[in-house]
Amino acid sequence: MPGKVLTNYDLEKMVDTTDDWIIQRTGIKQRRIVENGQITSDLATQASLRAMEDAGVSPRDLDMIITSTITPDHIFPSTSCFIQQKIGATRAGAFDILAACAGFIYAMSIAQSFVNSGAVETVLVAGAECLSTITDYTDRTTCVLFGDGAGAVVIQKSLTQHEILSTSLAADGSQADILIMPGGGARSPASLESIQQRAHYIQFKGKEVFKLAIQNITSLILETVNKNNLTIEDIDLIIPHQSNLRIIEATMEKLGLPMEKAFVNIDKYGNTSSASIPIAIDEARREGRLRRGDLVMLVAFGGGLTWGSSVIRW
Ligand code: UT7
């Protein structure tokens, strides 16, 4: 996580908002923000080095690097290539994927498939974001939500470590415009006009995203447990994408599960898109919330729309 803390009180000085409103409507108290020229690949590099140390692999062991991000260092080359260079993973192929807040689960599923097929042995998957670079700090409806950060995991075939039992991916492109950064792509390249329209920032229809998130996440969790011949009660911990505490609470209520079965750290970091799930996995592990043999469900929802889940035997 970057060192600079942006609190709700700091935001009170920037836009017409209050600490109370932000906590009541989102559960967020503060978020971390990059400074001094730090960029997405820097955060991802730190997270990747720590993940590799934990996993006992060296950069030369990596066959592939997959990074999920909506705030790449550049549109091209991929942020994974910068990470490859920074960590010295000279043998690794490298590419990025773009599936917004569900991106980390998409990336993990690609890594899992490559490893299971036998094509490669060791894949580094990173989720990293500098959302502060695409957040409009004059728009109170969006700027209170987002933060920066990174997390990473190493995926390998192993008989002794945690096992990914299944991943499920979904998308609905018909709702692409409800959560979007309109400027900067082929449809609207950077221009004086696009800058004046503030098109290079995240824009969303908050209420619609909110409703669809709860609906789709709940259905996917239930489908995923069925697919694995499990019941919802078998799941020991749900690690949801951290976009709004009320989304997490409503989902748990619909599932009939107590909030103790959900991991929450949105109060400290806000919504970090692709980085949110790997950051949460790391914290849950450090806090002793993940015990060997536990069934863990990762679930995320975001722009695209895209959503996905993953069941892990810890
Ligand atoms: O990872 C996926 C991305 N996540 C999302 O896109 C977030 C999904 N949506 C949400 O989390 C919620 O919809 C928000 C947190 C964005 C908004 O919460 P809400 O309960 O849906 O609030 P609202 O948009 O209905 O706004 C209620 C009121 C409005 O005032 P009026 O019209 O009732 O007078 C807003 O103008 O709150 C006002 N408002 C604010 N007031 C103080 C909106 N933003 C703020 C603010 N501070 N920051």
mmCIF file of C-alpha atoms and ligand atoms in Angstrom:
data_model
loop_
_atom_site.group_PDB
_atom_site.id
_atom_site.type_symbol
_atom_site.label_atom_id
_atom_site.label_comp_id
_atom_site.label_asym_id
_atom_site.label_seq_id
_atom_site.Cartn_x
_atom_site.Cartn_y
_atom_site.Cartn_z
ATOM 1 C CA MET A 1 0.000 0.000 0.000
ATOM 2 C CA PRO A 2 1.280 3.476 -0.740
ATOM 3 C CA GLY A 3 2.134 5.496 2.367
ATOM 4 C CA LYS A 4 -0.015 8.601 1.943
ATOM 5 C CA VAL A 5 -3.362 8.441 3.769
ATOM 6 C CA LEU A 6 -6.322 10.411 2.381
ATOM 7 C CA THR A 7 -8.982 10.643 5.092
ATOM 8 C CA ASN A 8 -12.632 11.623 4.864
ATOM 9 C CA TYR A 9 -11.650 14.823 6.670
ATOM 10 C CA ASP A 10 -9.180 15.607 3.864
ATOM 11 C CA LEU A 11 -12.021 15.097 1.357
ATOM 12 C CA GLU A 12 -14.267 17.428 3.362
ATOM 13 C CA LYS A 13 -11.802 20.175 2.438
ATOM 14 C CA MET A 14 -11.892 19.261 -1.268
ATOM 15 C CA VAL A 15 -15.618 18.690 -2.015
ATOM 16 C CA ASP A 16 -19.001 19.243 -0.363
ATOM 17 C CA THR A 17 -19.071 16.064 1.741
ATOM 18 C CA THR A 18 -18.790 14.902 5.347
ATOM 19 C CA ASP A 19 -17.016 12.103 7.174
ATOM 20 C CA ASP A 20 -20.429 11.035 8.445
ATOM 21 C CA TRP A 21 -21.990 10.760 4.960
ATOM 22 C CA ILE A 22 -19.060 8.763 3.587
ATOM 23 C CA ILE A 23 -19.038 6.321 6.520
ATOM 24 C CA GLN A 24 -22.833 5.870 6.494
ATOM 25 C CA ARG A 25 -23.096 5.329 2.719
ATOM 26 C CA THR A 26 -19.863 3.464 1.998
ATOM 27 C CA GLY A 27 -18.098 2.319 5.201
ATOM 28 C CA ILE A 28 -14.903 4.050 4.075
ATOM 29 C CA LYS A 29 -12.839 6.088 6.567
ATOM 30 C CA GLN A 30 -9.636 6.551 4.611
ATOM 31 C CA ARG A 31 -7.769 5.378 1.534
ATOM 32 C CA ARG A 32 -4.109 5.229 0.478
ATOM 33 C CA ILE A 33 -2.815 7.390 -2.350
ATOM 34 C CA VAL A 34 0.450 7.332 -4.318
ATOM 35 C CA GLU A 35 2.835 10.270 -4.179
ATOM 36 C CA ASN A 36 6.308 11.286 -5.352
ATOM 37 C CA GLY A 37 5.882 9.805 -8.817
ATOM 38 C CA GLN A 38 5.041 6.296 -7.590
ATOM 39 C CA ILE A 39 3.065 4.388 -10.261
ATOM 40 C CA THR A 40 1.137 1.146 -10.707
ATOM 41 C CA SER A 41 4.136 -1.035 -11.612
ATOM 42 C CA ASP A 42 6.001 0.224 -8.512
ATOM 43 C CA LEU A 43 3.185 -0.903 -6.209
ATOM 44 C CA ALA A 44 2.832 -4.187 -8.111
ATOM 45 C CA THR A 45 6.587 -4.806 -7.947
ATOM 46 C CA GLN A 46 6.633 -4.488 -4.144
ATOM 47 C CA ALA A 47 3.611 -6.770 -3.786
ATOM 48 C CA SER A 48 5.097 -9.293 -6.243
ATOM 49 C CA LEU A 49 8.450 -9.467 -4.454
ATOM 50 C CA ARG A 50 6.667 -10.143 -1.158
ATOM 51 C CA ALA A 51 4.417 -12.794 -2.717
ATOM 52 C CA MET A 52 7.431 -14.539 -4.260
ATOM 53 C CA GLU A 53 9.295 -14.460 -0.945
ATOM 54 C CA ASP A 54 6.279 -15.988 0.820
ATOM 55 C CA ALA A 55 5.949 -18.658 -1.871
ATOM 56 C CA GLY A 56 9.692 -19.385 -1.881
ATOM 57 C CA VAL A 57 10.117 -18.720 -5.599
ATOM 58 C CA SER A 58 12.669 -16.468 -7.270
ATOM 59 C CA PRO A 59 12.094 -14.156 -10.258
ATOM 60 C CA ARG A 60 13.917 -16.655 -12.507
ATOM 61 C CA ASP A 61 11.306 -19.309 -11.595
ATOM 62 C CA LEU A 62 8.454 -17.297 -13.127
ATOM 63 C CA ASP A 63 7.107 -18.510 -16.469
ATOM 64 C CA MET A 64 4.438 -15.858 -16.767
ATOM 65 C CA ILE A 65 3.311 -12.556 -15.240
ATOM 66 C CA ILE A 66 -0.329 -11.498 -15.524
ATOM 67 C CA THR A 67 -1.396 -8.134 -14.148
ATOM 68 C CA SER A 68 -4.950 -6.946 -13.767
ATOM 69 C CA THR A 69 -5.265 -3.164 -13.820
ATOM 70 C CA ILE A 70 -7.420 -0.345 -15.158
ATOM 71 C CA THR A 71 -4.645 2.143 -14.417
ATOM 72 C CA PRO A 72 -1.661 0.742 -16.336
ATOM 73 C CA ASP A 73 1.583 2.742 -16.379
ATOM 74 C CA HIS A 74 0.871 3.233 -20.119
ATOM 75 C CA ILE A 75 -1.842 1.905 -22.443
ATOM 76 C CA PHE A 76 1.055 -0.018 -23.953
ATOM 77 C CA PRO A 77 3.450 -1.642 -23.286
ATOM 78 C CA SER A 78 1.760 -3.706 -20.614
ATOM 79 C CA THR A 79 2.386 -2.994 -16.937
ATOM 80 C CA SER A 80 3.406 -6.658 -16.623
ATOM 81 C CA CYS A 81 6.406 -5.915 -18.860
ATOM 82 C CA PHE A 82 7.520 -3.143 -16.498
ATOM 83 C CA ILE A 83 7.090 -5.489 -13.524
ATOM 84 C CA GLN A 84 9.046 -8.196 -15.367
ATOM 85 C CA GLN A 85 11.924 -5.776 -15.843
ATOM 86 C CA LYS A 86 11.778 -4.397 -12.270
ATOM 87 C CA ILE A 87 11.851 -7.815 -10.578
ATOM 88 C CA GLY A 88 14.256 -9.369 -13.086
ATOM 89 C CA ALA A 89 11.950 -12.198 -14.190
ATOM 90 C CA THR A 90 13.813 -12.625 -17.462
ATOM 91 C CA ARG A 91 12.261 -16.013 -18.371
ATOM 92 C CA ALA A 92 8.652 -14.862 -17.940
ATOM 93 C CA GLY A 93 6.111 -13.951 -20.602
ATOM 94 C CA ALA A 94 4.109 -10.913 -19.539
ATOM 95 C CA PHE A 95 0.712 -9.425 -20.323
ATOM 96 C CA ASP A 96 -2.132 -7.460 -18.705
ATOM 97 C CA ILE A 97 -5.823 -8.171 -18.564
ATOM 98 C CA LEU A 98 -8.625 -5.668 -18.263
ATOM 99 C CA ALA A 99 -11.767 -6.747 -16.438
ATOM 100 C CA ALA A 100 -11.976 -3.844 -13.974
ATOM 101 C CA CYS A 101 -12.853 -4.788 -10.373
ATOM 102 C CA ALA A 102 -13.347 -8.466 -11.298
ATOM 103 C CA GLY A 103 -9.978 -8.477 -13.077
ATOM 104 C CA PHE A 104 -7.978 -10.245 -10.403
ATOM 105 C CA ILE A 105 -10.333 -13.240 -10.497
ATOM 106 C CA TYR A 106 -10.173 -13.259 -14.318
ATOM 107 C CA ALA A 107 -6.347 -13.175 -14.120
ATOM 108 C CA MET A 108 -6.221 -15.965 -11.538
ATOM 109 C CA SER A 109 -8.459 -18.098 -13.679
ATOM 110 C CA ILE A 110 -6.143 -17.638 -16.698
ATOM 111 C CA ALA A 111 -3.139 -18.533 -14.534
ATOM 112 C CA GLN A 112 -4.902 -21.595 -13.144
ATOM 113 C CA SER A 113 -5.779 -22.810 -16.656
ATOM 114 C CA PHE A 114 -2.209 -22.368 -17.924
ATOM 115 C CA VAL A 115 -0.800 -24.250 -14.940
ATOM 116 C CA ASN A 116 -3.419 -27.018 -15.086
ATOM 117 C CA SER A 117 -2.799 -27.519 -18.804
ATOM 118 C CA GLY A 118 0.879 -28.145 -18.067
ATOM 119 C CA ALA A 119 1.958 -25.348 -20.428
ATOM 120 C CA VAL A 120 3.729 -23.480 -17.617
ATOM 121 C CA GLU A 121 4.689 -24.158 -14.005
ATOM 122 C CA THR A 122 4.780 -20.855 -12.157
ATOM 123 C CA VAL A 123 2.658 -17.755 -12.733
ATOM 124 C CA LEU A 124 2.701 -14.470 -10.854
ATOM 125 C CA VAL A 125 -0.687 -12.750 -10.757
ATOM 126 C CA ALA A 126 -0.812 -9.123 -9.645
ATOM 127 C CA GLY A 127 -3.727 -6.755 -9.108
ATOM 128 C CA ALA A 128 -2.530 -3.165 -8.972
ATOM 129 C CA GLU A 129 -4.125 0.243 -9.252
ATOM 130 C CA CYS A 130 -3.406 3.945 -9.028
ATOM 131 C CA LEU A 131 -7.086 4.899 -9.162
ATOM 132 C CA SER A 132 -6.202 8.346 -7.806
ATOM 133 C CA THR A 133 -4.899 9.137 -11.317
ATOM 134 C CA ILE A 134 -8.368 8.613 -12.854
ATOM 135 C CA THR A 135 -10.465 9.954 -9.968
ATOM 136 C CA ASP A 136 -12.134 13.339 -10.345
ATOM 137 C CA TYR A 137 -11.450 15.104 -7.046
ATOM 138 C CA THR A 138 -14.060 17.742 -7.902
ATOM 139 C CA ASP A 139 -16.880 15.132 -8.105
ATOM 140 C CA ARG A 140 -18.139 14.191 -4.647
ATOM 141 C CA THR A 141 -20.218 11.300 -5.969
ATOM 142 C CA THR A 142 -17.138 9.349 -7.114
ATOM 143 C CA CYS A 143 -14.021 10.709 -5.403
ATOM 144 C CA VAL A 144 -14.884 9.455 -1.929
ATOM 145 C CA LEU A 145 -14.768 5.836 -3.059
ATOM 146 C CA PHE A 146 -11.407 5.074 -4.615
ATOM 147 C CA GLY A 147 -7.877 4.362 -3.409
ATOM 148 C CA ASP A 148 -4.544 2.998 -4.649
ATOM 149 C CA GLY A 149 -2.769 -0.259 -3.822
ATOM 150 C CA ALA A 150 -1.518 -3.618 -5.050
ATOM 151 C CA GLY A 151 -1.470 -7.284 -4.174
ATOM 152 C CA ALA A 152 -0.038 -10.410 -5.779
ATOM 153 C CA VAL A 153 -0.128 -14.194 -5.620
ATOM 154 C CA VAL A 154 1.974 -17.021 -7.027
ATOM 155 C CA ILE A 155 0.072 -19.845 -8.755
ATOM 156 C CA GLN A 156 1.807 -23.231 -9.082
ATOM 157 C CA LYS A 157 0.808 -26.857 -9.294
ATOM 158 C CA SER A 158 1.278 -28.245 -5.780
ATOM 159 C CA LEU A 159 0.034 -31.156 -3.770
ATOM 160 C CA THR A 160 0.661 -29.521 -0.405
ATOM 161 C CA GLN A 161 -0.529 -25.930 -0.694
ATOM 162 C CA HIS A 162 -3.907 -24.224 -1.092
ATOM 163 C CA GLU A 163 -6.071 -25.424 -3.974
ATOM 164 C CA ILE A 164 -8.285 -23.434 -6.347
ATOM 165 C CA LEU A 165 -11.351 -25.682 -6.684
ATOM 166 C CA SER A 166 -13.110 -23.642 -9.367
ATOM 167 C CA THR A 167 -13.447 -20.202 -10.880
ATOM 168 C CA SER A 168 -16.508 -18.735 -12.604
ATOM 169 C CA LEU A 169 -16.485 -15.670 -14.832
ATOM 170 C CA ALA A 170 -19.386 -13.575 -16.132
ATOM 171 C CA ALA A 171 -19.983 -10.364 -18.079
ATOM 172 C CA ASP A 172 -22.769 -8.135 -19.396
ATOM 173 C CA GLY A 173 -21.531 -5.703 -22.036
ATOM 174 C CA SER A 174 -25.004 -4.224 -22.478
ATOM 175 C CA GLN A 175 -24.370 -2.291 -19.237
ATOM 176 C CA ALA A 176 -20.924 -1.035 -20.235
ATOM 177 C CA ASP A 177 -21.854 2.626 -19.891
ATOM 178 C CA ILE A 178 -22.912 2.544 -16.235
ATOM 179 C CA LEU A 179 -19.312 2.295 -14.991
ATOM 180 C CA ILE A 180 -16.787 3.706 -17.428
ATOM 181 C CA MET A 181 -13.872 6.008 -18.116
ATOM 182 C CA PRO A 182 -15.119 7.508 -21.394
ATOM 183 C CA GLY A 183 -11.947 9.290 -22.537
ATOM 184 C CA GLY A 184 -8.558 8.085 -23.717
ATOM 185 C CA GLY A 185 -9.512 5.138 -25.951
ATOM 186 C CA ALA A 186 -10.133 4.871 -29.702
ATOM 187 C CA ARG A 187 -13.674 6.232 -29.372
ATOM 188 C CA SER A 188 -12.559 9.368 -27.592
ATOM 189 C CA PRO A 189 -8.818 9.972 -27.882
ATOM 190 C CA ALA A 190 -7.333 12.649 -25.629
ATOM 191 C CA SER A 191 -8.232 16.115 -26.913
ATOM 192 C CA LEU A 192 -8.870 19.543 -25.491
ATOM 193 C CA GLU A 193 -12.575 18.713 -25.654
ATOM 194 C CA SER A 194 -12.218 15.370 -23.827
ATOM 195 C CA ILE A 195 -10.227 17.070 -21.094
ATOM 196 C CA GLN A 196 -12.778 19.870 -20.761
ATOM 197 C CA GLN A 197 -15.523 17.222 -20.481
ATOM 198 C CA ARG A 198 -13.516 15.517 -17.698
ATOM 199 C CA ALA A 199 -13.765 12.319 -19.752
ATOM 200 C CA HIS A 200 -10.488 10.877 -18.414
ATOM 201 C CA TYR A 201 -11.989 10.135 -15.023
ATOM 202 C CA ILE A 202 -14.146 7.291 -13.663
ATOM 203 C CA GLN A 203 -17.858 7.971 -14.191
ATOM 204 C CA PHE A 204 -20.707 5.796 -12.947
ATOM 205 C CA LYS A 205 -24.393 5.536 -12.269
ATOM 206 C CA GLY A 206 -23.925 4.646 -8.614
ATOM 207 C CA LYS A 207 -27.408 3.426 -7.763
ATOM 208 C CA GLU A 208 -27.635 1.097 -10.799
ATOM 209 C CA VAL A 209 -24.174 -0.372 -10.168
ATOM 210 C CA PHE A 210 -25.099 -0.830 -6.517
ATOM 211 C CA LYS A 211 -28.265 -2.839 -7.269
ATOM 212 C CA LEU A 212 -26.693 -4.968 -10.001
ATOM 213 C CA ALA A 213 -23.674 -5.710 -7.811
ATOM 214 C CA ILE A 214 -25.785 -7.185 -4.996
ATOM 215 C CA GLN A 215 -28.008 -9.137 -7.396
ATOM 216 C CA ASN A 216 -25.211 -10.634 -9.501
ATOM 217 C CA ILE A 217 -22.791 -11.355 -6.667
ATOM 218 C CA THR A 218 -25.477 -13.163 -4.663
ATOM 219 C CA SER A 219 -26.539 -15.307 -7.640
ATOM 220 C CA LEU A 220 -22.948 -16.126 -8.545
ATOM 221 C CA ILE A 221 -22.055 -17.187 -5.004
ATOM 222 C CA LEU A 222 -25.049 -19.544 -4.920
ATOM 223 C CA GLU A 223 -24.248 -20.937 -8.398
ATOM 224 C CA THR A 224 -20.625 -21.449 -7.374
ATOM 225 C CA VAL A 225 -21.484 -23.420 -4.227
ATOM 226 C CA ASN A 226 -23.892 -25.610 -6.229
ATOM 227 C CA LYS A 227 -21.282 -26.201 -8.926
ATOM 228 C CA ASN A 228 -18.869 -27.460 -6.270
ATOM 229 C CA ASN A 229 -21.516 -29.630 -4.552
ATOM 230 C CA LEU A 230 -21.290 -27.460 -1.470
ATOM 231 C CA THR A 231 -23.839 -25.535 0.566
ATOM 232 C CA ILE A 232 -23.489 -21.887 1.498
ATOM 233 C CA GLU A 233 -22.897 -22.930 5.121
ATOM 234 C CA ASP A 234 -19.774 -24.853 4.018
ATOM 235 C CA ILE A 235 -18.028 -21.593 3.121
ATOM 236 C CA ASP A 236 -15.816 -20.458 6.000
ATOM 237 C CA LEU A 237 -14.930 -17.009 4.675
ATOM 238 C CA ILE A 238 -16.124 -14.838 1.821
ATOM 239 C CA ILE A 239 -13.533 -12.358 0.549
ATOM 240 C CA PRO A 240 -15.578 -9.901 -1.497
ATOM 241 C CA HIS A 241 -14.360 -7.058 -3.663
ATOM 242 C CA GLN A 242 -14.393 -4.003 -1.398
ATOM 243 C CA SER A 243 -16.565 -1.464 -3.232
ATOM 244 C CA ASN A 244 -19.119 -0.450 -0.601
ATOM 245 C CA LEU A 245 -19.747 -1.894 2.867
ATOM 246 C CA ARG A 246 -23.504 -1.716 2.201
ATOM 247 C CA ILE A 247 -23.098 -3.955 -0.874
ATOM 248 C CA ILE A 248 -21.243 -6.525 1.259
ATOM 249 C CA GLU A 249 -23.822 -6.316 4.075
ATOM 250 C CA ALA A 250 -26.793 -6.666 1.713
ATOM 251 C CA THR A 251 -25.183 -9.657 -0.028
ATOM 252 C CA MET A 252 -24.483 -11.432 3.257
ATOM 253 C CA GLU A 253 -28.044 -10.779 4.399
ATOM 254 C CA LYS A 254 -29.466 -12.234 1.168
ATOM 255 C CA LEU A 255 -27.264 -15.304 1.610
ATOM 256 C CA GLY A 256 -28.402 -15.646 5.225
ATOM 257 C CA LEU A 257 -24.809 -15.488 6.453
ATOM 258 C CA PRO A 258 -23.484 -13.472 9.415
ATOM 259 C CA MET A 259 -21.122 -10.570 8.661
ATOM 260 C CA GLU A 260 -18.360 -12.436 10.565
ATOM 261 C CA LYS A 261 -18.099 -14.691 7.500
ATOM 262 C CA ALA A 262 -17.151 -11.739 5.258
ATOM 263 C CA PHE A 263 -13.716 -10.157 5.225
ATOM 264 C CA VAL A 264 -13.919 -6.356 5.288
ATOM 265 C CA ASN A 265 -11.107 -3.799 5.085
ATOM 266 C CA ILE A 266 -12.831 -1.125 2.989
ATOM 267 C CA ASP A 267 -12.683 1.270 5.954
ATOM 268 C CA LYS A 268 -8.884 1.521 5.518
ATOM 269 C CA TYR A 269 -8.428 1.411 1.753
ATOM 270 C CA GLY A 270 -11.678 2.267 -0.068
ATOM 271 C CA ASN A 271 -12.247 0.609 -3.433
ATOM 272 C CA THR A 272 -8.922 -0.363 -5.043
ATOM 273 C CA SER A 273 -10.515 -2.207 -8.012
ATOM 274 C CA SER A 274 -8.224 -5.057 -9.197
ATOM 275 C CA ALA A 275 -6.070 -4.762 -6.088
ATOM 276 C CA SER A 276 -8.869 -5.175 -3.593
ATOM 277 C CA ILE A 277 -9.086 -8.994 -3.513
ATOM 278 C CA PRO A 278 -5.333 -9.761 -3.271
ATOM 279 C CA ILE A 279 -4.901 -7.076 -0.589
ATOM 280 C CA ALA A 280 -7.796 -8.632 1.342
ATOM 281 C CA ILE A 281 -6.378 -12.180 0.951
ATOM 282 C CA ASP A 282 -3.071 -10.991 2.373
ATOM 283 C CA GLU A 283 -4.666 -9.215 5.339
ATOM 284 C CA ALA A 284 -7.041 -12.091 6.071
ATOM 285 C CA ARG A 285 -4.062 -14.446 6.133
ATOM 286 C CA ARG A 286 -2.020 -12.180 8.418
ATOM 287 C CA GLU A 287 -5.010 -11.785 10.762
ATOM 288 C CA GLY A 288 -5.361 -15.567 11.088
ATOM 289 C CA ARG A 289 -8.752 -15.575 9.329
ATOM 290 C CA LEU A 290 -7.579 -18.269 6.880
ATOM 291 C CA ARG A 291 -6.910 -21.660 8.427
ATOM 292 C CA ARG A 292 -5.617 -24.710 6.604
ATOM 293 C CA GLY A 293 -8.575 -26.607 5.102
ATOM 294 C CA ASP A 294 -10.973 -23.620 5.179
ATOM 295 C CA LEU A 295 -13.217 -23.076 2.172
ATOM 296 C CA VAL A 296 -12.784 -19.519 0.940
ATOM 297 C CA MET A 297 -14.907 -17.769 -1.673
ATOM 298 C CA LEU A 298 -13.478 -14.806 -3.597
ATOM 299 C CA VAL A 299 -16.100 -12.739 -5.379
ATOM 300 C CA ALA A 300 -15.901 -9.485 -7.327
ATOM 301 C CA PHE A 301 -18.070 -7.238 -9.484
ATOM 302 C CA GLY A 302 -17.297 -4.159 -11.538
ATOM 303 C CA GLY A 303 -17.042 -2.305 -14.854
ATOM 304 C CA GLY A 304 -17.865 -4.164 -18.031
ATOM 305 C CA LEU A 305 -19.975 -5.202 -16.375
ATOM 306 C CA THR A 306 -17.866 -8.146 -15.243
ATOM 307 C CA TRP A 307 -18.079 -10.411 -12.254
ATOM 308 C CA GLY A 308 -16.427 -13.579 -11.068
ATOM 309 C CA SER A 309 -15.889 -15.979 -8.198
ATOM 310 C CA SER A 310 -13.293 -18.431 -7.081
ATOM 311 C CA VAL A 311 -13.473 -21.168 -4.441
ATOM 312 C CA ILE A 312 -10.230 -22.023 -2.694
ATOM 313 C CA ARG A 313 -9.474 -24.827 -0.263
ATOM 314 C CA TRP A 314 -6.992 -23.000 1.992
HETATM 315 O O1 UT7 B 1 -16.485 -1.601 -7.782
HETATM 316 C C1 UT7 B 1 -17.648 -1.241 -8.458
HETATM 317 C C2 UT7 B 1 -17.708 0.255 -8.441
HETATM 318 N N1 UT7 B 1 -18.523 0.686 -7.373
HETATM 319 C C3 UT7 B 1 -19.468 1.570 -7.580
HETATM 320 O O2 UT7 B 1 -19.692 1.990 -8.682
HETATM 321 C C4 UT7 B 1 -20.253 2.033 -6.392
HETATM 322 C C5 UT7 B 1 -21.668 1.614 -6.417
HETATM 323 N N2 UT7 B 1 -22.524 2.628 -5.848
HETATM 324 C C6 UT7 B 1 -22.392 3.089 -4.572
HETATM 325 O O3 UT7 B 1 -21.526 2.660 -3.822
HETATM 326 C C7 UT7 B 1 -23.386 4.099 -4.077
HETATM 327 O O4 UT7 B 1 -24.415 4.226 -5.031
HETATM 328 C C8 UT7 B 1 -22.748 5.490 -3.804
HETATM 329 C C9 UT7 B 1 -21.855 5.412 -2.560
HETATM 330 C C10 UT7 B 1 -21.926 5.945 -4.975
HETATM 331 C C11 UT7 B 1 -23.845 6.510 -3.526
HETATM 332 O O5 UT7 B 1 -24.652 6.097 -2.431
HETATM 333 P P1 UT7 B 1 -26.245 6.247 -2.515
HETATM 334 O O6 UT7 B 1 -26.782 5.805 -1.225
HETATM 335 O O7 UT7 B 1 -26.675 5.522 -3.759
HETATM 336 O O8 UT7 B 1 -26.423 7.794 -2.611
HETATM 337 P P2 UT7 B 1 -27.172 8.629 -3.752
HETATM 338 O O9 UT7 B 1 -26.384 8.593 -5.013
HETATM 339 O O10 UT7 B 1 -28.606 8.202 -3.778
HETATM 340 O O11 UT7 B 1 -27.127 10.058 -3.145
HETATM 341 C C12 UT7 B 1 -27.911 10.451 -2.010
HETATM 342 C C13 UT7 B 1 -27.681 11.911 -1.755
HETATM 343 C C14 UT7 B 1 -27.838 12.784 -2.997
HETATM 344 O O12 UT7 B 1 -28.411 14.007 -2.601
HETATM 345 P P3 UT7 B 1 -29.984 14.280 -2.803
HETATM 346 O O13 UT7 B 1 -30.209 14.147 -4.290
HETATM 347 O O14 UT7 B 1 -30.678 13.226 -2.006
HETATM 348 O O15 UT7 B 1 -30.151 15.654 -2.268
HETATM 349 C C15 UT7 B 1 -26.429 13.019 -3.460
HETATM 350 O O16 UT7 B 1 -26.263 14.232 -4.182
HETATM 351 O O17 UT7 B 1 -26.325 12.115 -1.317
HETATM 352 C C16 UT7 B 1 -25.697 13.101 -2.140
HETATM 353 N N3 UT7 B 1 -24.286 12.770 -2.247
HETATM 354 C C17 UT7 B 1 -23.392 13.145 -1.316
HETATM 355 N N4 UT7 B 1 -23.513 13.863 -0.186
HETATM 356 C C18 UT7 B 1 -22.399 14.049 0.553
HETATM 357 C C19 UT7 B 1 -23.665 12.034 -3.203
HETATM 358 N N5 UT7 B 1 -22.354 11.940 -2.903
HETATM 359 C C20 UT7 B 1 -22.159 12.601 -1.744
HETATM 360 C C21 UT7 B 1 -21.041 12.851 -0.942
HETATM 361 N N6 UT7 B 1 -21.205 13.577 0.195
HETATM 362 N N7 UT7 B 1 -19.802 12.378 -1.248
#
